[in-house]
Amino acid sequence: MPKSRSFAAKLAHETSSEGKVICPKCNTEIKKIKLIRSQKSKNGSWMPKYEFVNICKCNEKDILSGKV
């Protein structure tokens, strides 16, 4: 049976900065998201293109709007 964690333990884990990458410009955590874009193949059909992108508050609007 898993060990139950108290609210204080969960809060301490969430607020720790261990393993998190912080953006020097906007001072927020950089997260990695998976983008799925459509790409035309050689025979003219459409296929999905999967890519991982680092995102933070500085580039969030550009990436989510499709500019990048």
PDB file of C-alpha atoms in Angstrom:
ATOM      1  CA  MET A   1       0.000   0.000   0.000  1.00  0.00           C
ATOM      2  CA  PRO A   2       1.473   3.407  -0.923  1.00  0.00           C
ATOM      3  CA  LYS A   3       2.589   5.787   1.750  1.00  0.00           C
ATOM      4  CA  SER A   4       0.143   8.680   2.175  1.00  0.00           C
ATOM      5  CA  ARG A   5       1.646  12.143   1.989  1.00  0.00           C
ATOM      6  CA  SER A   6       0.503  15.087   4.034  1.00  0.00           C
ATOM      7  CA  PHE A   7      -0.466  18.413   2.509  1.00  0.00           C
ATOM      8  CA  ALA A   8       2.757  19.973   3.807  1.00  0.00           C
ATOM      9  CA  ALA A   9       4.837  17.275   2.103  1.00  0.00           C
ATOM     10  CA  LYS A  10       3.018  17.787  -1.210  1.00  0.00           C
ATOM     11  CA  LEU A  11       3.476  21.553  -0.978  1.00  0.00           C
ATOM     12  CA  ALA A  12       7.182  21.202  -0.186  1.00  0.00           C
ATOM     13  CA  HIS A  13       7.637  18.922  -3.192  1.00  0.00           C
ATOM     14  CA  GLU A  14       5.792  21.317  -5.524  1.00  0.00           C
ATOM     15  CA  THR A  15       7.712  24.412  -4.412  1.00  0.00           C
ATOM     16  CA  SER A  16      11.154  22.808  -4.587  1.00  0.00           C
ATOM     17  CA  SER A  17      13.260  23.891  -7.542  1.00  0.00           C
ATOM     18  CA  GLU A  18      15.159  20.615  -7.843  1.00  0.00           C
ATOM     19  CA  GLY A  19      15.269  19.439 -11.454  1.00  0.00           C
ATOM     20  CA  LYS A  20      13.464  22.495 -12.840  1.00  0.00           C
ATOM     21  CA  VAL A  21      14.985  24.749 -15.499  1.00  0.00           C
ATOM     22  CA  ILE A  22      14.278  28.459 -15.048  1.00  0.00           C
ATOM     23  CA  CYS A  23      14.226  30.939 -17.944  1.00  0.00           C
ATOM     24  CA  PRO A  24      16.655  33.830 -17.344  1.00  0.00           C
ATOM     25  CA  LYS A  25      14.411  36.356 -19.158  1.00  0.00           C
ATOM     26  CA  CYS A  26      11.000  35.825 -17.578  1.00  0.00           C
ATOM     27  CA  ASN A  27      12.079  33.897 -14.455  1.00  0.00           C
ATOM     28  CA  THR A  28       9.512  31.096 -14.970  1.00  0.00           C
ATOM     29  CA  GLU A  29       9.928  27.353 -15.346  1.00  0.00           C
ATOM     30  CA  ILE A  30      10.704  26.040 -18.836  1.00  0.00           C
ATOM     31  CA  LYS A  31       8.401  23.164 -19.756  1.00  0.00           C
ATOM     32  CA  LYS A  32       8.687  20.736 -22.646  1.00  0.00           C
ATOM     33  CA  ILE A  33       5.527  20.249 -24.726  1.00  0.00           C
ATOM     34  CA  LYS A  34       4.785  18.055 -27.732  1.00  0.00           C
ATOM     35  CA  LEU A  35       3.612  19.879 -30.866  1.00  0.00           C
ATOM     36  CA  ILE A  36       1.747  18.039 -33.593  1.00  0.00           C
ATOM     37  CA  ARG A  37       1.817  19.852 -36.920  1.00  0.00           C
ATOM     38  CA  SER A  38       0.585  18.750 -40.320  1.00  0.00           C
ATOM     39  CA  GLN A  39       3.238  18.203 -42.966  1.00  0.00           C
ATOM     40  CA  LYS A  40       2.786  17.350 -46.627  1.00  0.00           C
ATOM     41  CA  SER A  41       4.470  14.096 -47.639  1.00  0.00           C
ATOM     42  CA  LYS A  42       6.216  13.324 -50.922  1.00  0.00           C
ATOM     43  CA  ASN A  43       3.116  11.810 -52.523  1.00  0.00           C
ATOM     44  CA  GLY A  44       0.945  14.836 -51.662  1.00  0.00           C
ATOM     45  CA  SER A  45      -0.940  13.509 -48.645  1.00  0.00           C
ATOM     46  CA  TRP A  46      -0.883  15.076 -45.187  1.00  0.00           C
ATOM     47  CA  MET A  47       0.804  13.432 -42.240  1.00  0.00           C
ATOM     48  CA  PRO A  48       1.422  14.522 -38.654  1.00  0.00           C
ATOM     49  CA  LYS A  49       4.848  15.818 -37.636  1.00  0.00           C
ATOM     50  CA  TYR A  50       5.679  15.418 -33.960  1.00  0.00           C
ATOM     51  CA  GLU A  51       8.232  17.632 -32.233  1.00  0.00           C
ATOM     52  CA  PHE A  52       9.096  18.612 -28.685  1.00  0.00           C
ATOM     53  CA  VAL A  53       9.526  22.319 -27.877  1.00  0.00           C
ATOM     54  CA  ASN A  54      10.673  24.112 -24.736  1.00  0.00           C
ATOM     55  CA  ILE A  55       8.102  26.698 -23.673  1.00  0.00           C
ATOM     56  CA  CYS A  56       8.017  29.450 -21.046  1.00  0.00           C
ATOM     57  CA  LYS A  57       6.141  32.751 -20.637  1.00  0.00           C
ATOM     58  CA  CYS A  58       8.432  34.598 -23.108  1.00  0.00           C
ATOM     59  CA  ASN A  59       7.586  32.387 -26.103  1.00  0.00           C
ATOM     60  CA  GLU A  60       4.259  30.877 -25.034  1.00  0.00           C
ATOM     61  CA  LYS A  61       2.029  33.136 -27.170  1.00  0.00           C
ATOM     62  CA  ASP A  62       4.162  32.699 -30.309  1.00  0.00           C
ATOM     63  CA  ILE A  63       4.303  28.908 -30.068  1.00  0.00           C
ATOM     64  CA  LEU A  64       0.654  28.369 -29.176  1.00  0.00           C
ATOM     65  CA  SER A  65      -0.555  30.729 -31.910  1.00  0.00           C
ATOM     66  CA  GLY A  66       1.474  28.835 -34.527  1.00  0.00           C
ATOM     67  CA  LYS A  67       3.965  31.581 -35.433  1.00  0.00           C
ATOM     68  CA  VAL A  68       7.000  29.423 -34.711  1.00  0.00           C
TER      69      VAL A  68
END
